[in-house]
Amino acid sequence: MLQTVWVSSPRSWALQESRSHRQGKKRCWKCRFVRTIIRHPCRRHAPKRSRKERMLRKIQICLCFCFVSGILYEISLLSSCVFSYLPMAQHYLTPEQVLNLGKSIIFLETTERLEPPPLVSCSVESAARIYQDRPIILFMRGLTNETALDMNTSYTAFSLLSSMKNVFIFPLQMETVFQETPLLQWYNQVVPEQEKNWVHVSSDASRLALIWKYGGIYMDTDVISIRPIPQHSFLAAQKSRFSSNGIFGFPARHKFVWDCMENFVLKYNGNIWGNQGPFLMTRMLKTLCNLTDFQGTEDHSCQNISFLNPQRFYPIPYPAWSRYYQVWDKSPSFNHSYALHLWNFMNRNRKVVVAGSNTLAEKLYKTYCPTTYEGLIQNAKHRDLPGQED
């Protein structure tokens, strides 16, 4: 008589003989395989089973197979291969499940709007194309658990982004995000309605908490990715001796990010724009290193934190932000850049990408977020139809 001991995979079954059988004769080696039980039973050592017993045996084998298949399916949901075949509309992973996969690219929308504008869509799409093996997450403040279940709506950007297999759109629930961080007490005490820069301050806080808890890369929603970032612990220099917080990356539970959260609360002043953002990152970096000027395209290093050259993300500095919306005689190659920050805070949505305008921004859309660009073309055609002026 044989009994099943363990299962290692759907194709690998290991069987072990019972103690009473081991004490007897061991001349039937075929009895160690399931196929022998099903197809070629060993009559010399295995008594002939009744029809009912044979049926029960087959049912047991089927149940075992189903059980193992279920386990493998659950494992696949928590592995990187999930992105190769599960579009967003077909699975219901929670933010924690996706974030725990590690190496996420995180975007935040801290306004209440539910229709991401084209630049936001382009930022998320370009990241999804450049980082195809990583989860791309857009957290939206205006989204609730109820609206999250109904995203195949009239919102064009939802339909576009959710069709990309590694893009996830989740509600931004700040109280949950700030749990187990120094920011929770601050959040419980602050009055958003009295805050001058609440949209920016809440975004500054949320990005720190998410990166500290789960690790990965944070990007502003006006950053267009053009090639992968090779560093894992980095800050982006906006200029010499000054750090941006529009894009940065760290492993989970990194001490620098924790120290930033503590300083955020200790020196909080919501009336000064950037005090909890780029100024925070800069003053915390200065406590670790003596920052020097960049001489060329080299990167600096500060206690295992890469301080990346301004050319990596800010080849066009903020005073010249409008150049993205101008026509260039010869478009720059951006050979030294990983991504491009389009300075939407300076733009304030005054300038937009227009199909056929031949601006630098339009060329970036065509190259790095073609689906978003195709949507611009379709919307332009729709507006040009008779009776669509309104």
XYZ file of N, CA, C and O in Angstrom, residues 18-208:
764
model
N 4.501 3.040 2.915
C 4.166 3.003 4.329
C 5.153 2.114 5.085
O 5.886 1.321 4.493
N 5.177 2.296 6.395
C 6.128 1.547 7.222
C 5.919 0.045 7.099
O 6.855 -0.734 7.009
N 4.656 -0.401 7.066
C 4.396 -1.851 6.979
C 4.899 -2.418 5.664
O 5.402 -3.539 5.609
N 4.786 -1.646 4.594
C 5.259 -2.146 3.307
C 6.786 -2.155 3.231
O 7.376 -3.034 2.615
N 7.436 -1.111 3.864
C 8.899 -1.068 3.832
C 9.491 -2.284 4.520
O 10.583 -2.737 4.193
N 8.761 -2.827 5.501
C 9.276 -4.006 6.201
C 9.139 -5.268 5.375
O 9.739 -6.290 5.665
N 8.301 -5.220 4.357
C 8.115 -6.378 3.486
C 9.040 -6.308 2.297
O 10.116 -5.730 2.350
N 8.585 -6.893 1.190
C 9.419 -6.943 -0.003
C 9.375 -5.601 -0.728
O 8.391 -4.910 -0.700
N 10.466 -5.223 -1.423
C 10.581 -3.946 -2.115
C 11.018 -4.175 -3.551
O 11.960 -3.582 -4.042
N 10.356 -5.101 -4.209
C 10.779 -5.444 -5.557
C 10.012 -4.683 -6.633
O 10.339 -4.783 -7.801
N 8.957 -3.924 -6.290
C 8.134 -3.247 -7.297
C 8.438 -1.748 -7.308
O 7.774 -0.966 -6.658
N 9.530 -1.319 -7.993
C 9.917 0.103 -7.977
C 8.899 0.999 -8.680
O 8.809 2.187 -8.402
N 8.106 0.412 -9.570
C 7.125 1.241 -10.285
C 6.056 1.781 -9.363
O 5.380 2.759 -9.679
N 5.869 1.188 -8.204
C 4.834 1.637 -7.284
C 5.157 3.003 -6.693
O 4.367 3.534 -5.945
N 6.353 3.557 -6.970
C 6.717 4.864 -6.419
C 6.204 6.007 -7.265
O 6.454 7.154 -6.979
N 5.524 5.770 -8.356
C 5.068 6.828 -9.242
C 3.552 6.801 -9.363
O 2.937 5.743 -9.369
N 2.989 7.990 -9.464
C 1.541 8.088 -9.579
C 1.041 7.433 -10.848
O 0.006 6.788 -10.874
N 1.789 7.559 -11.931
C 1.349 6.951 -13.173
C 1.241 5.439 -13.066
O 0.443 4.798 -13.745
N 2.083 4.826 -12.180
C 2.013 3.384 -11.973
C 0.709 3.017 -11.280
O 0.075 2.013 -11.593
N 0.305 3.881 -10.330
C -0.945 3.629 -9.612
C -2.126 3.675 -10.565
O -3.047 2.866 -10.507
N -2.076 4.643 -11.494
C -3.217 4.849 -12.373
C -3.227 3.857 -13.526
O -4.254 3.265 -13.872
N -2.038 3.650 -14.154
C -2.005 2.873 -15.388
C -1.559 1.417 -15.198
O -2.081 0.508 -15.820
N -0.524 1.197 -14.351
C 0.057 -0.132 -14.219
C 0.189 -0.515 -12.751
O 1.279 -0.514 -12.196
N -0.895 -0.802 -12.095
C -0.788 -1.156 -10.675
C 0.051 -2.407 -10.473
O 0.047 -3.332 -11.272
N 0.785 -2.405 -9.367
C 1.663 -3.536 -9.048
C 0.844 -4.590 -8.299
O 0.620 -4.495 -7.099
N 0.392 -5.572 -9.017
C -0.486 -6.576 -8.415
C 0.224 -7.394 -7.348
O -0.397 -7.953 -6.466
N 1.552 -7.513 -7.442
C 2.272 -8.374 -6.503
C 2.247 -7.785 -5.094
O 2.291 -8.499 -4.113
N 2.234 -6.463 -4.996
C 2.297 -5.834 -3.673
C 1.071 -5.008 -3.343
O 0.871 -4.663 -2.198
N 0.303 -4.623 -4.348
C -0.867 -3.795 -4.095
C -2.130 -4.618 -4.295
O -2.367 -5.139 -5.386
N -2.925 -4.779 -3.266
C -4.150 -5.565 -3.416
C -5.105 -4.867 -4.369
O -5.126 -3.653 -4.480
N -5.880 -5.635 -5.080
C -6.813 -5.092 -6.053
C -7.886 -4.284 -5.343
O -8.544 -4.747 -4.422
N -8.011 -3.013 -5.787
C -8.970 -2.130 -5.148
C -10.349 -2.320 -5.780
O -10.471 -2.664 -6.954
N -11.345 -1.990 -4.992
C -12.703 -2.025 -5.514
C -12.918 -0.822 -6.433
O -12.120 0.113 -6.454
N -13.986 -0.870 -7.170
C -14.300 0.236 -8.076
C -14.474 1.543 -7.310
O -14.042 2.611 -7.760
N -15.072 1.471 -6.143
C -15.271 2.659 -5.329
C -13.951 3.241 -4.858
O -13.742 4.456 -4.881
N -13.015 2.369 -4.449
C -11.711 2.844 -4.000
C -10.937 3.511 -5.130
O -10.250 4.525 -4.938
N -11.019 2.897 -6.334
C -10.320 3.499 -7.475
C -10.882 4.884 -7.800
O -10.150 5.808 -8.117
N -12.182 5.009 -7.712
C -12.805 6.302 -7.978
C -12.381 7.348 -6.947
O -12.061 8.491 -7.276
N -12.351 6.952 -5.670
C -11.898 7.876 -4.617
C -10.461 8.304 -4.836
O -10.088 9.455 -4.603
N -9.625 7.344 -5.306
C -8.224 7.659 -5.560
C -8.077 8.708 -6.661
O -7.286 9.655 -6.540
N -8.851 8.552 -7.703
C -8.794 9.517 -8.792
C -9.284 10.890 -8.338
O -8.737 11.921 -8.729
N -10.304 10.897 -7.489
C -10.813 12.173 -6.970
C -9.747 12.870 -6.127
O -9.550 14.083 -6.202
N -9.017 12.066 -5.298
C -7.951 12.642 -4.480
C -6.876 13.283 -5.343
O -6.373 14.383 -5.042
N -6.500 12.594 -6.421
C -5.461 13.123 -7.302
C -5.933 14.419 -7.961
O -5.183 15.397 -8.053
N -7.179 14.455 -8.406
C -7.725 15.666 -9.023
C -7.755 16.831 -8.045
O -7.424 17.970 -8.391
N -8.149 16.550 -6.795
C -8.191 17.605 -5.784
C -6.800 18.150 -5.500
O -6.609 19.353 -5.324
N -5.809 17.231 -5.427
C -4.424 17.668 -5.204
C -3.954 18.572 -6.338
O -3.305 19.586 -6.114
N -4.270 18.194 -7.561
C -3.864 18.993 -8.714
C -4.500 20.384 -8.666
O -3.838 21.402 -8.916
N -5.787 20.428 -8.331
C -6.470 21.719 -8.238
C -5.871 22.582 -7.136
O -5.704 23.796 -7.286
N -5.515 21.943 -6.005
C -4.938 22.674 -4.880
C -3.597 23.294 -5.270
O -3.327 24.469 -5.008
N -2.749 22.495 -5.915
C -1.432 22.992 -6.330
C -1.581 24.093 -7.365
O -0.872 25.101 -7.332
N -2.513 23.915 -8.300
C -2.731 24.946 -9.319
C -3.159 26.257 -8.677
O -2.721 27.337 -9.088
N -3.997 26.176 -7.649
C -4.421 27.380 -6.941
C -3.272 28.088 -6.264
O -3.156 29.319 -6.298
N -2.391 27.286 -5.640
C -1.222 27.880 -4.979
C -0.334 28.588 -5.999
O 0.133 29.708 -5.785
N -0.075 27.927 -7.110
C 0.779 28.525 -8.133
C 0.155 29.801 -8.697
O 0.869 30.763 -9.001
N -1.164 29.819 -8.807
C -1.833 31.027 -9.302
C -1.656 32.179 -8.321
O -1.350 33.309 -8.710
N -1.817 31.891 -7.021
C -1.636 32.929 -6.010
C -0.209 33.457 -6.031
O 0.028 34.662 -5.891
N 0.758 32.548 -6.187
C 2.153 32.974 -6.238
C 2.389 33.865 -7.445
O 3.100 34.871 -7.380
N 1.773 33.529 -8.561
C 1.976 34.314 -9.777
C 1.446 35.728 -9.623
O 1.966 36.670 -10.212
N 0.392 35.910 -8.794
C -0.137 37.248 -8.568
C 0.864 38.131 -7.860
O 0.838 39.353 -7.981
N 1.748 37.525 -7.070
C 2.724 38.286 -6.305
C 4.114 38.208 -6.911
O 5.097 38.406 -6.232
N 4.202 37.896 -8.163
C 5.494 37.864 -8.850
C 5.454 38.820 -10.018
O 4.408 39.260 -10.450
N 6.613 39.144 -10.535
C 6.686 40.118 -11.615
C 6.003 39.646 -12.876
O 5.637 40.444 -13.728
N 5.800 38.349 -13.021
C 5.178 37.855 -14.247
C 3.710 38.221 -14.314
O 3.079 38.061 -15.347
N 3.140 38.756 -13.229
C 1.733 39.143 -13.265
C 1.476 40.162 -14.353
O 0.426 40.199 -14.966
N 2.472 41.003 -14.638
C 2.264 42.083 -15.575
C 2.238 41.598 -17.015
O 1.822 42.315 -17.902
N 2.700 40.380 -17.264
C 2.772 39.919 -18.640
C 1.428 39.422 -19.159
O 1.251 39.278 -20.355
N 0.475 39.189 -18.232
C -0.785 38.658 -18.752
C -2.018 39.125 -18.008
O -3.121 38.746 -18.358
N -1.884 39.948 -16.969
C -3.066 40.394 -16.241
C -3.285 41.885 -16.435
O -2.615 42.685 -15.796
N -4.168 42.319 -17.309
C -4.484 43.739 -17.402
C -5.211 44.201 -16.157
O -5.803 43.408 -15.439
N -5.191 45.501 -15.918
C -5.710 46.034 -14.672
C -7.169 45.661 -14.443
O -7.573 45.352 -13.337
N -7.984 45.677 -15.481
C -9.412 45.435 -15.308
C -9.710 44.001 -14.907
O -10.809 43.700 -14.497
N -8.724 43.111 -14.975
C -8.984 41.703 -14.722
C -8.454 41.216 -13.379
O -8.505 40.039 -13.095
N -7.914 42.082 -12.567
C -7.468 41.633 -11.254
C -7.790 42.696 -10.206
O -8.102 43.834 -10.540
N -7.762 42.302 -8.978
C -8.168 43.184 -7.895
C -7.109 43.203 -6.807
O -7.403 43.014 -5.629
N -5.887 43.420 -7.196
C -4.812 43.518 -6.218
C -4.959 44.801 -5.414
O -5.363 45.838 -5.933
N -4.619 44.735 -4.131
C -4.665 45.906 -3.276
C -3.384 46.711 -3.451
O -2.380 46.204 -3.958
N -3.374 47.992 -3.026
C -2.138 48.776 -3.103
C -0.974 48.102 -2.384
O 0.154 48.111 -2.881
N -1.247 47.498 -1.212
C -0.173 46.856 -0.457
C 0.416 45.678 -1.227
O 1.636 45.470 -1.233
N -0.429 44.895 -1.881
C 0.069 43.752 -2.642
C 0.969 44.199 -3.786
O 2.010 43.597 -4.041
N 0.577 45.256 -4.471
C 1.393 45.741 -5.583
C 2.665 46.388 -5.064
O 3.762 46.130 -5.566
N 2.556 47.231 -4.044
C 3.728 47.917 -3.505
C 4.732 46.939 -2.912
O 5.948 47.156 -2.990
N 4.227 45.867 -2.320
C 5.128 44.875 -1.718
C 5.930 44.094 -2.753
O 6.872 43.382 -2.399
N 5.547 44.197 -4.015
C 6.359 43.587 -5.063
C 7.719 44.268 -5.151
O 8.688 43.676 -5.624
N 7.791 45.520 -4.684
C 9.045 46.260 -4.719
C 9.261 46.933 -6.060
O 8.579 46.662 -7.040
N 10.179 47.853 -6.088
C 10.628 48.544 -7.301
C 9.508 49.288 -8.028
O 9.529 49.434 -9.236
N 8.519 49.756 -7.276
C 7.413 50.477 -7.910
C 7.869 51.857 -8.377
O 8.774 52.463 -7.804
N 7.216 52.349 -9.436
C 7.332 53.739 -9.846
C 6.036 54.415 -9.407
O 4.947 54.007 -9.818
N 6.147 55.426 -8.545
C 4.975 55.988 -7.881
C 4.715 57.415 -8.364
O 5.623 58.252 -8.384
N 3.457 57.677 -8.744
C 2.979 59.013 -9.092
C 1.849 59.381 -8.132
O 1.097 58.510 -7.687
N 1.707 60.687 -7.868
C 0.651 61.164 -6.969
C -0.145 62.274 -7.631
O 0.418 63.167 -8.268
N -1.454 62.203 -7.465
C -2.357 63.283 -7.867
C -3.115 63.700 -6.618
O -4.050 63.020 -6.185
N -2.696 64.834 -6.005
C -3.277 65.237 -4.725
C -4.374 66.280 -4.882
O -4.877 66.783 -3.875
N -4.756 66.613 -6.113
C -5.971 67.396 -6.313
C -7.155 66.432 -6.317
O -6.992 65.225 -6.270
N -8.355 66.979 -6.408
C -9.561 66.154 -6.411
C -9.993 65.741 -7.817
O -10.987 65.037 -7.974
N -9.274 66.170 -8.837
C -9.714 65.880 -10.198
C -9.620 64.387 -10.504
O -8.733 63.691 -10.024
N -10.563 63.956 -11.326
C -10.647 62.537 -11.676
C -10.246 62.251 -13.123
O -10.166 61.089 -13.507
N -10.014 63.301 -13.906
C -9.575 63.108 -15.281
C -8.143 63.625 -15.413
O -7.927 64.833 -15.539
N -7.142 62.747 -15.358
C -5.763 63.208 -15.487
C -5.549 63.903 -16.828
O -5.950 63.380 -17.868
N -4.937 65.092 -16.841
C -4.678 65.779 -18.106
C -3.632 65.033 -18.929
O -2.959 64.124 -18.421
N -3.451 65.418 -20.195
C -2.526 64.679 -21.063
C -1.106 64.564 -20.527
O -0.468 63.527 -20.712
N -0.595 65.596 -19.853
C 0.774 65.515 -19.350
C 0.904 64.439 -18.273
O 1.898 63.713 -18.227
N -0.094 64.325 -17.404
C -0.086 63.264 -16.396
C -0.142 61.903 -17.076
O 0.612 60.975 -16.741
N -1.033 61.778 -18.041
C -1.148 60.521 -18.778
C 0.163 60.177 -19.478
O 0.602 59.018 -19.476
N 0.809 61.176 -20.069
C 2.086 60.941 -20.757
C 3.160 60.495 -19.781
O 3.956 59.596 -20.081
N 3.207 61.110 -18.605
C 4.211 60.738 -17.608
C 4.060 59.279 -17.197
O 5.036 58.528 -17.144
N 2.819 58.871 -16.900
C 2.571 57.496 -16.471
C 2.831 56.522 -17.616
O 3.462 55.475 -17.430
N 2.356 56.862 -18.815
C 2.552 55.968 -19.958
C 4.030 55.793 -20.287
O 4.490 54.676 -20.549
N 4.795 56.882 -20.277
C 6.218 56.774 -20.607
C 6.945 55.903 -19.592
O 7.807 55.096 -19.960
N 6.596 56.028 -18.307
C 7.211 55.172 -17.287
C 6.841 53.712 -17.511
O 7.685 52.817 -17.369
N 5.575 53.472 -17.869
C 5.135 52.090 -18.104
C 5.877 51.463 -19.270
O 6.145 50.249 -19.274
N 6.219 52.254 -20.266
C 6.947 51.738 -21.424
C 8.434 51.541 -21.124
O 9.040 50.565 -21.581
N 9.021 52.436 -20.366
C 10.446 52.338 -20.052
C 10.706 51.253 -19.008
O 11.691 50.512 -19.080
N 9.818 51.133 -18.021
C 9.984 50.163 -16.930
C 8.915 49.079 -17.057
O 8.008 48.972 -16.219
N 9.010 48.262 -18.074
C 7.966 47.277 -18.345
C 7.935 46.147 -17.328
O 6.926 45.438 -17.227
N 9.008 45.946 -16.569
C 9.047 44.871 -15.579
C 8.744 45.384 -14.175
O 8.930 44.664 -13.193
N 8.256 46.619 -14.057
C 7.992 47.200 -12.739
C 6.554 47.708 -12.679
O 5.995 48.158 -13.687
N 5.932 47.655 -11.497
C 4.589 48.218 -11.363
C 4.628 49.745 -11.386
O 5.452 50.359 -10.705
N 3.748 50.346 -12.156
C 3.617 51.800 -12.233
C 2.305 52.160 -11.542
O 1.235 51.717 -11.962
N 2.380 52.950 -10.466
C 1.211 53.212 -9.637
C 0.880 54.698 -9.646
O 1.743 55.533 -9.357
N -0.368 55.012 -9.972
C -0.873 56.376 -9.872
C -1.875 56.427 -8.724
O -2.935 55.801 -8.786
N -1.514 57.154 -7.659
C -2.439 57.368 -6.541
C -3.186 58.677 -6.790
O -2.572 59.714 -7.069
N -4.509 58.627 -6.643
C -5.343 59.805 -6.892
C -6.183 60.139 -5.670
O -6.928 59.308 -5.164
N -6.052 61.389 -5.217
C -6.778 61.845 -4.045
C -8.293 61.852 -4.282
O -9.079 61.537 -3.390
N -8.717 62.198 -5.489
C -10.141 62.292 -5.777
C -10.821 60.965 -5.979
O -12.055 60.898 -6.060
N -10.043 59.905 -6.038
C -10.593 58.576 -6.269
C -10.983 57.942 -4.938
O -10.279 58.071 -3.939
N -12.111 57.261 -4.928
C -12.539 56.521 -3.738
C -12.621 55.048 -4.091
O -12.500 54.666 -5.252
N -12.824 54.218 -3.092
C -12.945 52.789 -3.348
C -14.129 52.492 -4.252
O -14.116 51.531 -5.021
N -15.186 53.313 -4.148
C -16.359 53.081 -4.983
C -16.060 53.434 -6.435
O -16.357 52.680 -7.356
N -15.454 54.612 -6.662
C -15.166 55.018 -8.041
C -14.054 54.172 -8.639
O -13.974 54.021 -9.854
N -13.196 53.592 -7.801
C -12.109 52.767 -8.324
C -12.630 51.532 -9.020
O -11.979 50.981 -9.896
N -13.836 51.087 -8.648
C -14.400 49.894 -9.258
C -15.105 50.193 -10.580
O -15.554 49.285 -11.259
N -15.193 51.472 -10.907
C -15.940 51.842 -12.106
C -15.111 52.782 -12.976
O -15.500 53.887 -13.284
N -13.909 52.315 -13.341
C -12.989 53.178 -14.058
C -13.090 53.047 -15.566
O -12.397 53.728 -16.299
N -13.916 52.145 -16.065
C -14.165 52.103 -17.504
C -15.327 53.041 -17.809
O -16.366 52.663 -18.293
N -15.108 54.322 -17.446
C -16.159 55.331 -17.545
C -15.844 56.251 -18.700
O -15.112 55.919 -19.619
N -16.397 57.460 -18.626
C -16.157 58.451 -19.670
C -14.781 59.081 -19.545
O -14.402 59.879 -20.397
N -14.041 58.769 -18.494
C -12.718 59.354 -18.326
C -11.737 58.697 -19.294
O -11.372 57.536 -19.150
N -11.288 59.466 -20.262
C -10.429 58.932 -21.313
C -9.115 58.401 -20.751
O -8.649 57.326 -21.131
N -8.505 59.157 -19.832
C -7.201 58.755 -19.308
C -7.290 57.442 -18.541
O -6.366 56.635 -18.576
N -8.380 57.223 -17.815
C -8.553 55.957 -17.117
C -8.516 54.790 -18.087
O -7.845 53.783 -17.871
N -9.270 54.932 -19.160
C -9.323 53.864 -20.151
C -7.956 53.630 -20.768
O -7.534 52.487 -20.958
N -7.243 54.707 -21.055
C -5.920 54.592 -21.676
C -4.937 53.914 -20.732
O -4.269 52.938 -21.092
N -4.833 54.432 -19.505
C -3.811 53.939 -18.580
C -4.125 52.535 -18.069
O -3.232 51.709 -17.916
N -5.396 52.259 -17.804
C -5.739 50.951 -17.267
C -5.599 49.843 -18.303
O -5.595 48.661 -17.961
N -5.457 50.223 -19.573
C -5.223 49.215 -20.600
C -3.769 48.755 -20.618
O -3.451 47.753 -21.255
N -2.886 49.473 -19.929
C -1.475 49.096 -19.875
C -1.286 48.101 -18.736
O -1.712 48.343 -17.594
N -0.635 46.983 -19.024
C -0.649 45.832 -18.123
C 0.091 46.054 -16.811
O -0.151 45.339 -15.844
N 1.017 47.005 -16.745
C 1.744 47.220 -15.496
C 1.371 48.530 -14.819
O 2.084 49.004 -13.939
N 0.239 49.134 -15.210
C -0.231 50.377 -14.599
C -1.372 50.071 -13.634
O -2.303 49.336 -13.964
N -1.294 50.649 -12.439
C -2.318 50.479 -11.410
C -2.754 51.861 -10.937
O -1.915 52.728 -10.683
N -4.053 52.063 -10.807
C -4.597 53.334 -10.321
C -5.344 53.056 -9.022
O -6.281 52.259 -9.002
N -4.902 53.728 -7.939
C -5.478 53.481 -6.621
C -5.897 54.794 -5.965
O -5.318 55.855 -6.249
N -6.890 54.744 -5.058
C -7.208 55.921 -4.241
C -6.041 56.272 -3.317
O -5.356 55.371 -2.821
N -5.808 57.555 -3.112
C -4.787 58.011 -2.168
C -5.460 58.273 -0.829
O -6.191 59.254 -0.671
N -5.228 57.381 0.122
C -5.813 57.502 1.462
C -4.677 57.876 2.426
O -3.941 57.024 2.917
N -4.569 59.169 2.700
C -3.383 59.684 3.384
C -3.238 59.140 4.798
O -2.130 58.826 5.234
N -4.332 59.035 5.510
C -4.215 58.541 6.884
C -3.630 57.137 6.913
O -2.835 56.800 7.789
N -3.996 56.325 5.944
C -3.422 54.988 5.843
C -1.958 55.051 5.447
O -1.118 54.326 5.998
N -1.634 55.933 4.523
C -0.247 56.073 4.055
C 0.665 56.497 5.197
O 1.803 56.022 5.313
N 0.186 57.385 6.085
C 1.035 57.938 7.138
C 1.146 57.049 8.372
O 1.900 57.369 9.295
N 0.413 55.953 8.398
C 0.518 55.046 9.540
C 1.962 54.585 9.708
O 2.663 54.321 8.745
N 2.403 54.474 10.973
C 3.741 53.981 11.325
C 4.852 54.902 10.832
O 5.982 54.469 10.619
N 4.536 56.186 10.633
C 5.563 57.161 10.257
C 5.441 58.382 11.169
O 4.392 58.600 11.794
N 6.480 59.222 11.243
C 6.390 60.460 12.037
C 5.351 61.438 11.505
O 4.987 62.390 12.199
N 4.855 61.214 10.287
C 3.927 62.157 9.662
C 2.489 62.006 10.152
O 1.670 62.898 9.930
N 2.161 60.906 10.806
C 0.775 60.672 11.209
C 0.303 61.718 12.221
O -0.801 62.256 12.092
N 1.113 62.030 13.215
C 0.721 63.016 14.222
C 0.525 64.392 13.583
O -0.436 65.105 13.887
N 1.443 64.747 12.674
C 1.296 66.017 11.948
C -0.006 66.043 11.162
O -0.745 67.041 11.196
N -0.322 64.950 10.470
C -1.519 64.893 9.633
C -2.785 65.015 10.481
O -3.758 65.654 10.060
N -2.789 64.430 11.654
C -3.962 64.490 12.526
C -4.165 65.876 13.126
O -5.271 66.204 13.580
N -3.115 66.684 13.149
C -3.214 68.012 13.748
C -3.431 69.130 12.731
O -4.019 70.158 13.037
N -2.959 68.924 11.501
C -3.037 69.979 10.496
C -4.466 70.155 10.005
O -5.261 69.197 10.005
N -4.817 71.383 9.618
C -6.148 71.695 9.080
C -5.970 72.063 7.607
O -5.535 73.178 7.292
N -6.282 71.138 6.696
C -6.021 71.377 5.264
C -6.631 72.672 4.740
O -6.028 73.364 3.913
N -7.837 73.020 5.207
C -8.509 74.221 4.709
C -7.748 75.498 5.050
O -7.931 76.536 4.394
N -6.893 75.432 6.062
C -6.131 76.613 6.471
C -4.724 76.635 5.885
O -3.960 77.561 6.158
N -4.398 75.607 5.114
C -3.061 75.506 4.540
C -3.002 76.199 3.178
O -3.816 75.916 2.300
N -2.039 77.058 3.009
C -1.880 77.828 1.772
C -1.478 76.943 0.597
O -1.924 77.149 -0.533
N -0.633 75.962 0.852
C -0.090 75.114 -0.213
C -0.400 73.645 0.036
O 0.461 72.783 -0.139
N -1.642 73.343 0.424
C -1.964 71.990 0.860
C -1.750 70.947 -0.226
O -1.267 69.850 0.048
N -2.096 71.241 -1.462
C -1.920 70.270 -2.549
C -0.453 69.841 -2.636
O -0.141 68.648 -2.777
N 0.455 70.808 -2.523
C 1.881 70.494 -2.636
C 2.424 69.881 -1.349
O 3.211 68.923 -1.394
N 2.012 70.412 -0.216
C 2.518 69.905 1.065
C 2.079 68.458 1.281
O 2.873 67.603 1.701
N 0.812 68.164 1.001
C 0.322 66.793 1.189
C 1.022 65.833 0.225
O 1.259 64.668 0.558
N 1.362 66.312 -0.956
C 2.110 65.489 -1.896
C 3.534 65.245 -1.406
O 4.046 64.121 -1.483
N 4.172 66.294 -0.873
C 5.526 66.146 -0.321
C 5.559 65.091 0.789
O 6.482 64.274 0.859
N 4.543 65.117 1.649
C 4.496 64.166 2.761
C 4.210 62.752 2.263
O 4.854 61.780 2.691
N 3.246 62.614 1.351
C 2.831 61.286 0.887
C 3.959 60.555 0.175
O 4.148 59.343 0.354
N 4.721 61.265 -0.638
C 5.798 60.598 -1.382
C 6.883 60.080 -0.439
O 7.445 59.012 -0.665
N 7.166 60.829 0.632
C 8.160 60.354 1.599
C 7.682 59.086 2.295
O 8.433 58.112 2.432
